[in-house]
Short mmCIF file of C-alpha atoms in Angstrom, two decimals:
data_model
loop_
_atom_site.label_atom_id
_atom_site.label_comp_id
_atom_site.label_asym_id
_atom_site.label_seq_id
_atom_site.Cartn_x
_atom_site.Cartn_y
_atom_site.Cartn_z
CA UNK A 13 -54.85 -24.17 51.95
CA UNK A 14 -55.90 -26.02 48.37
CA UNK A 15 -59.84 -28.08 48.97
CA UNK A 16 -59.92 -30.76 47.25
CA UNK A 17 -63.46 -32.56 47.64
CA UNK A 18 -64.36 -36.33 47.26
CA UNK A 19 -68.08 -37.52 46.64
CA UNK A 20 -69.58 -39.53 47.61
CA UNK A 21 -67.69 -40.09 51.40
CA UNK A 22 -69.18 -43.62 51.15
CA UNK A 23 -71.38 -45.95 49.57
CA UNK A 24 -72.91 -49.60 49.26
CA UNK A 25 -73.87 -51.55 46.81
CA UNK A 26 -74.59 -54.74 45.02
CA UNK A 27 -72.09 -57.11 43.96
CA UNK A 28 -71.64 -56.69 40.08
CA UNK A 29 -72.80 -52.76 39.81
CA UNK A 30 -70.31 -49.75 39.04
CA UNK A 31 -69.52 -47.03 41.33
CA UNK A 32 -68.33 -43.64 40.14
CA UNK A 33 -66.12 -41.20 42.58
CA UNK A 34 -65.57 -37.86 41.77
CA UNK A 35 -62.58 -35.55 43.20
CA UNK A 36 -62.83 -32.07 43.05
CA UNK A 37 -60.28 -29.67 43.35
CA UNK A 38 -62.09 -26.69 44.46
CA UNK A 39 -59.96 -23.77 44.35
CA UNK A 40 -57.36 -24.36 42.21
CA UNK A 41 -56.18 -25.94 39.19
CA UNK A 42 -54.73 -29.26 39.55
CA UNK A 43 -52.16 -30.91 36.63
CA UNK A 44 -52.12 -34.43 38.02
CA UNK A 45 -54.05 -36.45 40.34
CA UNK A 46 -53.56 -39.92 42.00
CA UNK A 47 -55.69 -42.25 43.30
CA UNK A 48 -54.90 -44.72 46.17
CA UNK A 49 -57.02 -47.41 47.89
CA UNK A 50 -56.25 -48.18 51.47
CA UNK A 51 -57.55 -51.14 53.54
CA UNK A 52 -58.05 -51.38 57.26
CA UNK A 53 -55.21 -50.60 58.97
CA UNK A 54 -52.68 -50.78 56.29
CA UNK A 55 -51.22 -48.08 54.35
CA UNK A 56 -52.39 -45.70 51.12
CA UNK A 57 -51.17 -47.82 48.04
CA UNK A 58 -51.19 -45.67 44.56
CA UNK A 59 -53.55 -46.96 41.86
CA UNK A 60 -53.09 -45.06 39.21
CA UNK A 61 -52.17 -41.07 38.02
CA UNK A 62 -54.27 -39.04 36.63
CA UNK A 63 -52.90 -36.46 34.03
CA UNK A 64 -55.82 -33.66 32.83
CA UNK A 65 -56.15 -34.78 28.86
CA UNK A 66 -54.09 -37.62 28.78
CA UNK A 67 -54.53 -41.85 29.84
CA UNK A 68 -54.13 -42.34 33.38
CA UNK A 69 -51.30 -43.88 33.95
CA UNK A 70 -52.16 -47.70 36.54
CA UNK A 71 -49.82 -49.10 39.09
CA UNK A 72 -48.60 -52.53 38.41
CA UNK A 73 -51.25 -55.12 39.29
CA UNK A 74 -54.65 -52.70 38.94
CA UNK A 75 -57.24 -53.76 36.42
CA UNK A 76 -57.42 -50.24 34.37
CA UNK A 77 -60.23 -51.99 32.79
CA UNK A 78 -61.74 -52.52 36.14
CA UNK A 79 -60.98 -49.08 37.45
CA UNK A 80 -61.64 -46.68 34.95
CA UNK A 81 -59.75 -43.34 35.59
CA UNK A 82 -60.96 -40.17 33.78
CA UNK A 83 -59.05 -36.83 34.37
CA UNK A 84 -61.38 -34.43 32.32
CA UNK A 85 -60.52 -30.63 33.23
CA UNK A 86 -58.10 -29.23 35.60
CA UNK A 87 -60.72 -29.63 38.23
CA UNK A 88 -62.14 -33.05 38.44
CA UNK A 89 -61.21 -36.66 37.93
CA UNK A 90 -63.49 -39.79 38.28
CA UNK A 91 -62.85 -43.28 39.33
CA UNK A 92 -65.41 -46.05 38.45
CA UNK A 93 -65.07 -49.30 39.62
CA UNK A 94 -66.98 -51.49 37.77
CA UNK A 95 -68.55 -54.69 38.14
CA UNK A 96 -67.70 -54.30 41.51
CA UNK A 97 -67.13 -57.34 43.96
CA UNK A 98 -66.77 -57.47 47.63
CA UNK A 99 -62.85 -57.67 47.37
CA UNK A 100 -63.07 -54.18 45.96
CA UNK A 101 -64.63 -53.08 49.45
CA UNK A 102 -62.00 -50.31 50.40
CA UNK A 103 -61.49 -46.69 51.14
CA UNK A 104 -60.74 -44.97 48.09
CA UNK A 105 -58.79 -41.40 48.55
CA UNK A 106 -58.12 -39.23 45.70
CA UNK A 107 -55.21 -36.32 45.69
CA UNK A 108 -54.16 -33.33 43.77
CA UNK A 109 -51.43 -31.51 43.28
CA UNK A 110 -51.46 -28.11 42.09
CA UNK A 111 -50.29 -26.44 38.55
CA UNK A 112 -46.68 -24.99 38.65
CA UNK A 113 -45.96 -27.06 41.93
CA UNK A 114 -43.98 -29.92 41.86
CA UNK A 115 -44.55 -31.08 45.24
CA UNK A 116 -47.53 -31.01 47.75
CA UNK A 117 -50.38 -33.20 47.20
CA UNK A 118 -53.60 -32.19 48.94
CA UNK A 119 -56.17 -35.30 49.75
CA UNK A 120 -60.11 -35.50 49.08
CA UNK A 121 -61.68 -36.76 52.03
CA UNK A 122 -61.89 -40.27 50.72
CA UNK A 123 -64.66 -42.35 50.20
CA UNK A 124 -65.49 -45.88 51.71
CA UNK A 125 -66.86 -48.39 49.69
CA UNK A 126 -68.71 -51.45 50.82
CA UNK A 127 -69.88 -54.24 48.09
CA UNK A 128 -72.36 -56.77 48.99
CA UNK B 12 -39.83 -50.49 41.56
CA UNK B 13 -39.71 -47.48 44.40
CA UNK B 14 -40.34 -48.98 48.12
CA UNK B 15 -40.47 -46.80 51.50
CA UNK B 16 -40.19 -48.95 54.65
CA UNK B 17 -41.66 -47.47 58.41
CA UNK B 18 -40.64 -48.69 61.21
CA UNK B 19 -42.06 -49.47 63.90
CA UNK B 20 -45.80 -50.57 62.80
CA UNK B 21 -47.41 -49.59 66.64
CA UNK B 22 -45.63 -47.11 69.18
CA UNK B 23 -46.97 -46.65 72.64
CA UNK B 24 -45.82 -43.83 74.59
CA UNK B 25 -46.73 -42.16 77.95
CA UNK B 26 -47.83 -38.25 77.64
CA UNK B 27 -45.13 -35.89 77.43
CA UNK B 28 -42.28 -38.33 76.13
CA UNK B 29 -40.78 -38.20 72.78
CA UNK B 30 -41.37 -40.41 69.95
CA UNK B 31 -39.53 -41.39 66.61
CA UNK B 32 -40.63 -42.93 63.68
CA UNK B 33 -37.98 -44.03 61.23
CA UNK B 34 -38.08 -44.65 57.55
CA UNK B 35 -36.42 -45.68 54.87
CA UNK B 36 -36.68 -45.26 51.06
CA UNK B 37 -34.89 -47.16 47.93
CA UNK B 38 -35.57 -44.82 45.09
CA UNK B 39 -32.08 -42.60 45.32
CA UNK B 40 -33.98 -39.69 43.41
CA UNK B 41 -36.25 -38.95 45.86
CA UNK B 42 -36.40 -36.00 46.85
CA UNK B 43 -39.26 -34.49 48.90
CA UNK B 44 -40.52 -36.43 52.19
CA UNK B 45 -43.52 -35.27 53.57
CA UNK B 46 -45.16 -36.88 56.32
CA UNK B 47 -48.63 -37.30 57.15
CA UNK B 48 -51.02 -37.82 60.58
CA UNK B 49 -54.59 -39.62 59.57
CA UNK B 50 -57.33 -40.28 61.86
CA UNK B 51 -59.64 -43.11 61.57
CA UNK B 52 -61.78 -42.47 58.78
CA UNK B 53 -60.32 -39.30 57.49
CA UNK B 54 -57.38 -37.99 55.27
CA UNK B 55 -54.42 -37.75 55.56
CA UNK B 56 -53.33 -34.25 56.81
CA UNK B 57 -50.00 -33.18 56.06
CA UNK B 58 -48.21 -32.16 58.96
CA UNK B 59 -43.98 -31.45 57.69
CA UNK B 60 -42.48 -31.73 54.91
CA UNK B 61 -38.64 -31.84 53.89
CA UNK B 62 -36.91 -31.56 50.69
CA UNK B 63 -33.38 -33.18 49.94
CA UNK B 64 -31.50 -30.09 50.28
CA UNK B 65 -32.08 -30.19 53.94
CA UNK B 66 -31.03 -31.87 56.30
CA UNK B 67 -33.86 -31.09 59.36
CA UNK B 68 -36.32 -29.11 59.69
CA UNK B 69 -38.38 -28.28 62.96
CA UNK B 70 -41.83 -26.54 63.63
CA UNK B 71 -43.09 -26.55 67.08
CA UNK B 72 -42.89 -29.58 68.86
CA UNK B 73 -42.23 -31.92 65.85
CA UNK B 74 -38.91 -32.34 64.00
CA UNK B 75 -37.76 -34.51 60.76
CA UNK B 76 -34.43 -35.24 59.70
CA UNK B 77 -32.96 -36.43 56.54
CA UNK B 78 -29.77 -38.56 55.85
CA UNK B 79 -29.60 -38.54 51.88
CA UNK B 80 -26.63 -41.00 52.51
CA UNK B 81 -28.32 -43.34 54.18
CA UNK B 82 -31.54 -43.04 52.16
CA UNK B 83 -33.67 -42.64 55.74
CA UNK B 84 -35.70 -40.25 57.06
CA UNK B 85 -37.55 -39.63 60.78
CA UNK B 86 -39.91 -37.76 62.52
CA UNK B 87 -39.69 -37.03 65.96
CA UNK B 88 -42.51 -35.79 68.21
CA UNK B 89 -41.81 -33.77 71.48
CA UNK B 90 -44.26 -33.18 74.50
CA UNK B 91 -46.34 -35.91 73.68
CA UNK B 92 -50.41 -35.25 73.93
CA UNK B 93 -53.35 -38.06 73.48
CA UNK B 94 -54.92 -35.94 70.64
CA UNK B 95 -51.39 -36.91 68.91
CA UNK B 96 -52.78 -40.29 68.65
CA UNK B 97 -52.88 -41.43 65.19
CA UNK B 98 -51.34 -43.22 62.45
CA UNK B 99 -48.56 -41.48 60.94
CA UNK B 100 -47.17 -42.46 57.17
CA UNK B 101 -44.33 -41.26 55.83
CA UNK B 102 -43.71 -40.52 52.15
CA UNK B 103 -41.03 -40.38 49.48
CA UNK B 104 -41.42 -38.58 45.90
CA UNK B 105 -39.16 -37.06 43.23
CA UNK B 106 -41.00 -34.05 44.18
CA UNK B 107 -39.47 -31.97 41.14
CA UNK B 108 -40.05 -34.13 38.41
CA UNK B 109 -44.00 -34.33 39.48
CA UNK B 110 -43.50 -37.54 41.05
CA UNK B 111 -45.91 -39.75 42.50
CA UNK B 112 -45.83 -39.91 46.39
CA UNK B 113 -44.66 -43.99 47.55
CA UNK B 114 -46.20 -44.18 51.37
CA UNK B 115 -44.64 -46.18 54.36
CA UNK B 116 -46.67 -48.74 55.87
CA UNK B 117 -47.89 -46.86 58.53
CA UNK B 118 -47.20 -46.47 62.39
CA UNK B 119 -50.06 -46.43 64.89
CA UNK B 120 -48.92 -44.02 67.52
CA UNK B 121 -51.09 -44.16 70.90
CA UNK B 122 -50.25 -41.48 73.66
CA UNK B 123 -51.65 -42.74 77.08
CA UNK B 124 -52.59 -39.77 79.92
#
């Protein structure tokens, strides 16, 4: 099956820093990929799509000032949150799906972010 | 805007009995409904998938079924074990225009020995 590789799994830091997550997708070549946050116990809620080239694309209601999505090459989009605050404290998971499918999305292992 | 609804939130079940998890979506152009099992911590793995031109679809001891009528969709698990003890989402997308995949909100399944 398609790898598709999150860094860094998680991280702290200060209130008012940025924090950049990278997703990989390691074997293949991946068109679009989404981002979704997910709190405690509650579901995986999109943030924004990432098309390789073009402006993400946010979800109504995310800051795409605050999150910064950049979807360089087929291979790897970043996420940077910055001037982070504690209320941005969450588990970020990326996903790709695969050039010349329509269909399957294959998840990063997520990363969990903790702002003090 | 698109909206999948899961029902129930928590499902408790005693080893080897069946469970269902039941979910609806709004978006009529939906297409593809995959659903996923996540552990605390990790990501989501993908464990069946349906498209709209079928109306079940069965590998081992789990099921789905779709009612494109209806606009709902549910898995069923068989044979219950503990290590099927997770949270399972369910998912709608207009798979074949590249869609973006709207989650359900989730149902935390616990399997007692």
């Amino acid at each position: 099956g398609a790898v598709v590789s999150q860094h860094p799994s998680w991280v702290i830091c200060k209130s008012g820093t940025s924090v950049k997550i990278e997703c990989r997708s390691l074997d293949f070549q991946a068109t679009t990929m989404f981002w979704y946050r997910q709190f405690p116990k509650q579901s995986l809620m999109l943030m924004a799509t990432s098309n390789e080239g073009s402006k993400a694309t946010y979800e109504q209601g995310v800051e795409k000032d605050k999150f910064l999505i950049n979807h360089a090459s087929l291979t790897l989009s970043t996420l940077t949150v910055t001037s982070a605050h504690p209320e941005d404290s969450s588990f970020y998971i990326c996903s790709a799906r695969r050039v010349a499918t329509n269909e399957k999305l294959f998840f990063g292992s997520g990363t969990q972010l903790s702002v003090l | 805007g698109e909206n999948v609804e899961q029902h129930p939130s928590t499902l408790s079940v005693q080893e080897g009995d069946s469970a269902v998890i039941k979910c609806t979506y709004s978006d009529s152009a939906s297409n593809y409904f995959p659903w996923y099992k996540q552990e605390l911590g990790k990501r989501p793995q993908l464990i069946i998938d349906i498209r709209s031109n079928v109306g079940e679809k069965k590998d081992q001891r789990i099921a789905v079924t779709l009612n494109k009528t209806a606009k709902h969709f549910s898995l069923h698990i068989t044979e219950t074990q503990p290590e099927d003890s997770a949270v399972y989402f369910c998912a709608a997308s207009r798979g074949n225009q590249g869609g973006k995949l709207i989650f359900g909100q989730g149902t935390e399944l616990s399997v007692k020995p």
